[in-house]
Coordinates of C-alpha atoms in Angstrom, one line a residue:
M1 CA 4.9 41.6 52.2
A2 CA 5.5 40.6 48.6
S3 CA 8.9 39.2 47.8
P4 CA 10.7 39.8 44.4
Q5 CA 9.4 37.8 41.4
L6 CA 11.1 34.4 41.1
H7 CA 11.3 31.8 38.4
L8 CA 9.4 28.6 37.8
V9 CA 11.2 26.1 35.5
S10 CA 11.7 22.4 35.9
P11 CA 15.2 20.9 35.6
N12 CA 16.3 20.6 32.0
K13 CA 13.2 22.5 30.9
A14 CA 13.2 25.9 29.1
A15 CA 10.8 28.6 30.2
P16 CA 7.6 28.7 28.2
R17 CA 8.0 30.4 24.9
A18 CA 6.6 33.9 24.5
S19 CA 4.3 32.8 21.8
A20 CA 2.5 30.6 24.3
R21 CA 0.9 33.7 25.8
T22 CA -1.8 35.1 23.6
R23 CA -4.4 37.7 24.0
D24 CA -7.3 35.5 23.1
S25 CA -8.3 33.6 26.3
K26 CA -12.1 34.2 26.0
P27 CA -14.5 31.4 25.1
S28 CA -15.4 31.3 21.4
A29 CA -18.7 33.0 20.6
K30 CA -19.7 30.0 18.5
V31 CA -19.3 26.5 19.8
V32 CA -19.8 23.8 17.2
S33 CA -20.9 20.3 17.8
K34 CA -18.4 18.5 15.6
K35 CA -14.8 18.2 16.8
S36 CA -12.8 20.4 14.5
K37 CA -9.4 20.0 16.0
S38 CA -7.1 17.5 17.7
L39 CA -4.2 17.8 20.0
P40 CA -0.7 17.7 18.6
F41 CA 0.6 15.3 21.2
K42 CA -0.1 11.7 22.1
H43 CA -0.3 12.0 25.9
L44 CA -1.5 14.6 28.4
L45 CA 1.1 14.4 31.1
G46 CA 1.3 18.1 32.2
I47 CA 0.6 21.7 31.5
E48 CA 4.3 22.6 31.2
D49 CA 4.8 21.4 27.6
M50 CA 1.4 22.7 26.4
E51 CA 0.9 25.8 24.3
A52 CA -1.8 28.4 24.9
C53 CA -3.5 27.3 21.7
D54 CA -3.7 23.7 23.0
I55 CA -5.2 24.8 26.2
R56 CA -7.7 26.9 24.3
T57 CA -8.7 24.0 22.1
I58 CA -9.5 21.9 25.1
L59 CA -11.5 24.7 26.8
D60 CA -13.4 25.5 23.7
R61 CA -14.5 21.9 23.2
A62 CA -15.3 21.6 26.9
E63 CA -17.6 24.7 26.5
Y64 CA -19.6 22.7 23.9
Y65 CA -20.1 19.9 26.4
M66 CA -21.0 22.3 29.2
R67 CA -23.8 23.6 27.0
S68 CA -25.1 20.4 25.5
G69 CA -24.1 17.5 27.8
R70 CA -25.3 18.3 31.3
H71 CA -28.7 16.6 31.0
L72 CA -27.7 13.8 28.6
K73 CA -26.7 10.4 29.7
R74 CA -24.6 10.0 26.6
C75 CA -23.5 13.0 24.5
S76 CA -22.0 11.3 21.6
E77 CA -20.4 8.1 20.4
A78 CA -17.0 9.8 19.8
L79 CA -15.2 7.0 21.8
K80 CA -17.4 4.1 20.7
G81 CA -15.3 1.0 20.6
I82 CA -12.5 2.7 22.6
N83 CA -11.3 0.9 25.7
V84 CA -10.5 3.3 28.6
I85 CA -8.8 2.1 31.7
N86 CA -8.8 4.3 34.8
M87 CA -5.9 3.2 37.1
F88 CA -5.9 5.1 40.4
M89 CA -3.1 4.2 42.8
E90 CA -4.2 6.9 45.3
N91 CA -7.6 7.4 46.8
S92 CA -9.8 9.6 44.7
T93 CA -13.5 10.4 44.4
R94 CA -13.9 13.5 42.2
T95 CA -11.3 12.8 39.6
R96 CA -12.0 9.1 39.3
V97 CA -15.7 9.5 39.0
S98 CA -15.3 12.5 36.7
F99 CA -13.2 10.5 34.3
E100 CA -15.6 7.5 34.4
L101 CA -18.6 9.7 33.6
A102 CA -16.7 11.6 30.9
A103 CA -15.7 8.4 29.1
K104 CA -19.1 6.8 29.4
R105 CA -20.9 9.9 28.1
L106 CA -18.6 9.6 25.0
G107 CA -19.6 6.0 24.5
A108 CA -16.3 4.3 25.6
E109 CA -15.9 1.0 27.4
V110 CA -14.6 1.9 30.8
T111 CA -12.7 -0.3 33.3
S112 CA -11.5 1.2 36.7
I113 CA -8.7 -0.2 38.8
S114 CA -8.3 1.1 42.4
V115 CA -5.3 0.8 44.6
A116 CA -7.1 -1.6 47.0
H117 CA -7.7 -4.1 44.2
S118 CA -4.5 -3.8 42.2
S119 CA -1.6 -6.3 42.0
I120 CA 0.8 -3.5 43.0
R121 CA -0.5 -4.2 46.6
K122 CA 1.0 -7.7 46.1
G123 CA 4.4 -6.4 45.0
E124 CA 4.0 -6.0 41.3
T125 CA 6.3 -3.4 39.8
L126 CA 5.1 -0.5 37.6
I127 CA 6.8 -2.0 34.6
D128 CA 5.0 -5.3 35.1
T129 CA 1.7 -3.4 35.4
A130 CA 2.5 -1.6 32.1
Q131 CA 3.0 -5.0 30.4
T132 CA -0.3 -6.2 31.8
L133 CA -2.1 -3.2 30.5
R134 CA -0.5 -3.5 27.1
A135 CA -1.8 -7.1 26.9
M136 CA -5.3 -5.8 27.8
A137 CA -5.2 -3.6 24.6
A138 CA -6.1 -0.4 26.4
D139 CA -6.7 2.5 24.0
L140 CA -6.5 5.2 26.6
L141 CA -5.1 5.0 30.1
V142 CA -5.9 7.5 32.9
V143 CA -3.4 7.2 35.7
R144 CA -3.1 8.7 39.2
H145 CA 0.1 7.7 41.1
P146 CA 1.7 8.7 44.3
H147 CA 5.2 9.1 42.7
S148 CA 6.2 11.9 40.4
G149 CA 7.3 10.6 37.0
A150 CA 5.4 7.3 37.2
V151 CA 2.8 8.4 34.6
Q152 CA 5.7 9.5 32.3
L153 CA 7.2 6.0 32.6
L154 CA 3.9 4.3 31.7
A155 CA 3.6 6.6 28.7
E156 CA 7.0 5.5 27.5
K157 CA 6.2 1.8 27.9
L158 CA 2.7 1.7 26.4
D159 CA 1.4 2.2 22.9
C160 CA -1.9 3.8 24.1
H161 CA -2.7 7.4 25.0
V162 CA -2.0 8.3 28.6
I163 CA -3.6 11.0 30.7
N164 CA -2.0 12.1 34.0
A165 CA -4.7 12.3 36.7
G166 CA -2.1 13.5 39.3
D167 CA 1.4 12.1 40.0
G168 CA 3.1 12.9 43.3
F169 CA 4.3 16.5 43.6
H170 CA 4.5 16.9 39.9
E171 CA 1.3 17.9 38.1
H172 CA -2.5 17.5 37.9
P173 CA -3.2 18.9 34.4
T174 CA -6.9 18.2 34.1
Q175 CA -7.6 19.9 37.5
A176 CA -5.9 23.1 36.2
L177 CA -7.9 22.8 32.9
L178 CA -11.2 22.5 34.7
D179 CA -10.3 25.4 37.0
A180 CA -9.5 27.5 33.9
A181 CA -12.8 26.4 32.4
T182 CA -14.7 27.4 35.5
I183 CA -13.0 30.8 35.7
R184 CA -13.5 31.5 32.0
H185 CA -17.2 30.5 32.2
R186 CA -17.8 32.9 35.2
K187 CA -15.5 35.8 34.3
G188 CA -15.5 35.5 30.5
R189 CA -11.7 35.5 30.3
L190 CA -8.4 34.5 31.8
E191 CA -6.1 37.1 30.6
G192 CA -5.5 40.0 32.9
L193 CA -7.1 38.4 36.0
K194 CA -5.3 38.4 39.3
V195 CA -5.4 34.9 40.9
A196 CA -4.2 34.1 44.4
I197 CA -3.3 30.5 45.2
C198 CA -3.3 30.1 49.0
G199 CA -2.3 27.4 51.4
D200 CA 0.0 24.4 51.1
V201 CA 1.7 25.3 47.8
R202 CA 4.8 23.4 48.7
H203 CA 3.2 20.0 48.4
S204 CA 0.6 20.8 45.8
R205 CA 0.6 19.4 42.3
V206 CA -2.6 21.4 41.7
A207 CA -0.8 24.6 42.5
R208 CA 2.0 23.8 40.0
S209 CA -0.3 23.0 37.2
N210 CA -2.5 26.1 37.8
I211 CA 0.5 28.4 38.0
L212 CA 1.8 27.1 34.6
L213 CA -1.6 27.3 32.9
L214 CA -2.7 30.7 34.2
Q215 CA 0.5 32.3 33.2
K216 CA 0.4 30.8 29.7
M217 CA -3.1 32.3 29.4
G218 CA -2.1 35.8 30.5
A219 CA -3.3 35.8 34.1
A220 CA -1.2 37.3 37.0
V221 CA -0.5 34.7 39.6
R222 CA 0.5 35.2 43.3
I223 CA 0.9 32.6 46.0
V224 CA 0.0 33.1 49.7
A225 CA 1.4 30.8 52.3
P226 CA 3.4 30.6 55.5
P227 CA 7.2 30.4 54.8
T228 CA 7.2 26.7 55.6
L229 CA 4.7 25.9 52.9
L230 CA 6.2 27.9 50.1
P231 CA 8.0 25.9 47.4
D232 CA 11.7 26.2 46.9
Q233 CA 12.6 29.5 45.1
P234 CA 14.0 27.8 41.9
S235 CA 10.5 26.4 41.3
L236 CA 8.9 29.8 41.0
H237 CA 8.6 31.8 37.8
G238 CA 7.0 35.2 37.6
V239 CA 5.0 34.6 40.7
D240 CA 4.5 37.2 43.5
V241 CA 4.9 35.6 46.9
F242 CA 3.1 36.7 50.0
T243 CA 3.2 35.5 53.6
D244 CA 0.5 37.9 54.7
M245 CA -2.9 36.7 53.6
R246 CA -4.7 40.0 53.6
E247 CA -2.0 41.6 51.6
G248 CA -1.8 38.7 49.2
L249 CA -5.6 38.8 48.5
S250 CA -5.6 42.6 47.8
D251 CA -7.4 43.3 44.5
C252 CA -7.6 39.7 43.5
D253 CA -10.3 38.4 41.1
I254 CA -10.0 34.7 42.1
V255 CA -8.9 33.2 45.4
M256 CA -7.9 29.5 45.0
M257 CA -7.6 27.7 48.3
L258 CA -5.5 24.5 48.9
R259 CA -5.8 22.0 51.7
L260 CA -2.9 20.9 53.9
Q261 CA -1.4 17.9 52.1
T262 CA -0.7 16.0 55.3
E263 CA -0.2 12.7 53.5
R264 CA 2.8 14.2 51.7
M265 CA 4.4 16.0 54.6
Q266 CA 7.5 14.7 56.3
G267 CA 7.8 16.7 59.5
I268 CA 5.9 19.5 61.1
F269 CA 5.1 22.5 58.8
V270 CA 2.5 24.4 60.9
P271 CA 2.5 25.0 64.7
S272 CA -1.2 24.0 65.0
I273 CA -4.4 23.8 63.0
R274 CA -5.9 26.5 65.1
E275 CA -3.0 28.9 64.4
Y276 CA -2.9 28.0 60.7
F277 CA -6.6 28.8 60.3
H278 CA -6.2 32.1 62.2
F279 CA -3.6 33.4 59.8
Y280 CA -4.3 31.5 56.6
G281 CA -7.9 30.2 56.8
L282 CA -10.2 32.0 54.3
T283 CA -13.1 33.8 56.0
H284 CA -15.5 36.5 54.7
E285 CA -13.4 39.0 56.6
K286 CA -10.2 38.1 54.8
L287 CA -12.0 37.7 51.4
A288 CA -13.1 41.4 51.8
C289 CA -9.5 42.3 51.0
A290 CA -10.0 41.0 47.4
R291 CA -12.2 42.6 44.8
S292 CA -15.9 42.9 45.7
D293 CA -16.8 40.3 43.0
A294 CA -13.9 37.9 43.8
L295 CA -14.8 34.2 43.6
V296 CA -13.4 31.4 45.7
M297 CA -12.2 28.0 44.3
H298 CA -11.0 24.8 45.9
P299 CA -9.9 21.5 44.2
G300 CA -11.4 19.5 47.1
P301 CA -11.8 17.9 49.4
M302 CA -12.4 21.0 51.6
N303 CA -11.3 20.9 55.2
R304 CA -13.7 23.2 57.0
G305 CA -12.1 25.2 59.8
V306 CA -8.6 24.5 58.4
E307 CA -8.1 26.3 55.1
I308 CA -11.7 27.7 54.7
D309 CA -14.4 28.8 57.1
S310 CA -17.5 26.6 57.1
I311 CA -19.9 29.6 56.4
L312 CA -17.8 30.6 53.3
A313 CA -17.6 27.0 52.2
D314 CA -21.4 27.0 52.0
D315 CA -21.7 30.4 50.3
L316 CA -22.5 29.3 46.8
G317 CA -22.7 32.9 45.6
R318 CA -18.9 33.2 46.1
N319 CA -17.7 29.6 46.3
L320 CA -17.3 27.8 42.9
V321 CA -16.5 24.3 44.2
H322 CA -19.7 22.8 42.8
D323 CA -19.1 24.5 39.5
Q324 CA -15.6 23.1 39.4
V325 CA -17.0 19.5 39.8
E326 CA -19.5 20.1 37.1
K327 CA -17.1 21.6 34.6
G328 CA -14.6 18.8 35.4
V329 CA -16.7 16.2 33.5
A330 CA -17.0 18.4 30.4
V331 CA -13.2 19.2 30.5
R332 CA -12.3 15.6 30.8
M333 CA -14.7 14.7 28.0
S334 CA -12.9 17.2 25.9
C335 CA -9.5 15.8 26.8
L336 CA -10.5 12.2 26.1
E337 CA -12.1 13.0 22.7
L338 CA -9.3 15.3 21.4
L339 CA -6.5 13.1 22.6
S340 CA -8.0 10.0 21.1
G341 CA -8.5 11.8 17.8

């Protein structure tokens, strides 16, 4: 059963301004090859402080790269001479490789630092790491970190542009942007769509970023999860909450599944994997409660037999996971280019 609408605002943050919601969320009919705009901020740390026009600028530029860059090893020299450092303090495959490909296709010099080979493993503090990166004269830093706020701290200490590739429970802005690009490419719009975000919402930075972005772009968002995996009520804003999956999926256009974030859990949140899949694992039978043309998304990695049935995971007619990966490179190219400009 749906609960009353609640409110999603961070501490000391005002709710998004009404002007952030606009009626134009469709891709532009004409996509030009030259970058015509830049972003009005130095760092990309989260969706919360972005306006709808900023989101649209990124998505429109990404649309160009989707059309022109898929078969090219190098799309442009927009970042020629730019030093991009990818610093991933958590394990990652999709996001790390996506950023590497994006930067290289724009002509940048790319250096990647993984948690296994960083000096943080030897006891170096984040501030010392920031000083080291400053000495390396990085122009653009892409960071994933297990602690919320760590990327913000680096942005305050460094002169270069910083992109948040996921920090703790906080946000994962480029994942939300690539999800939006995928939806817009397939559905032609974001405004007016009904999107259900299902699973471990409590521990998901992807869910938070997607809720913020989709609402800014005029979509109706609902979350579906067992009570133990729902976020605290003060963290919700204008989101319908369901604990019954079939009811939560009713009439939805997009079903976005989330994996159980076991690495962030402190305690037991589900009785068993078998019971969790029975009630909250997505199957064709449960998906039938959504619209007949509803599409399935997942940020990856998928856990088959946990949050999604293996047959549905392989149904490329309904499951957009591969589209998300492909669109991710184009979206990150857009972010890198526009931010560096």
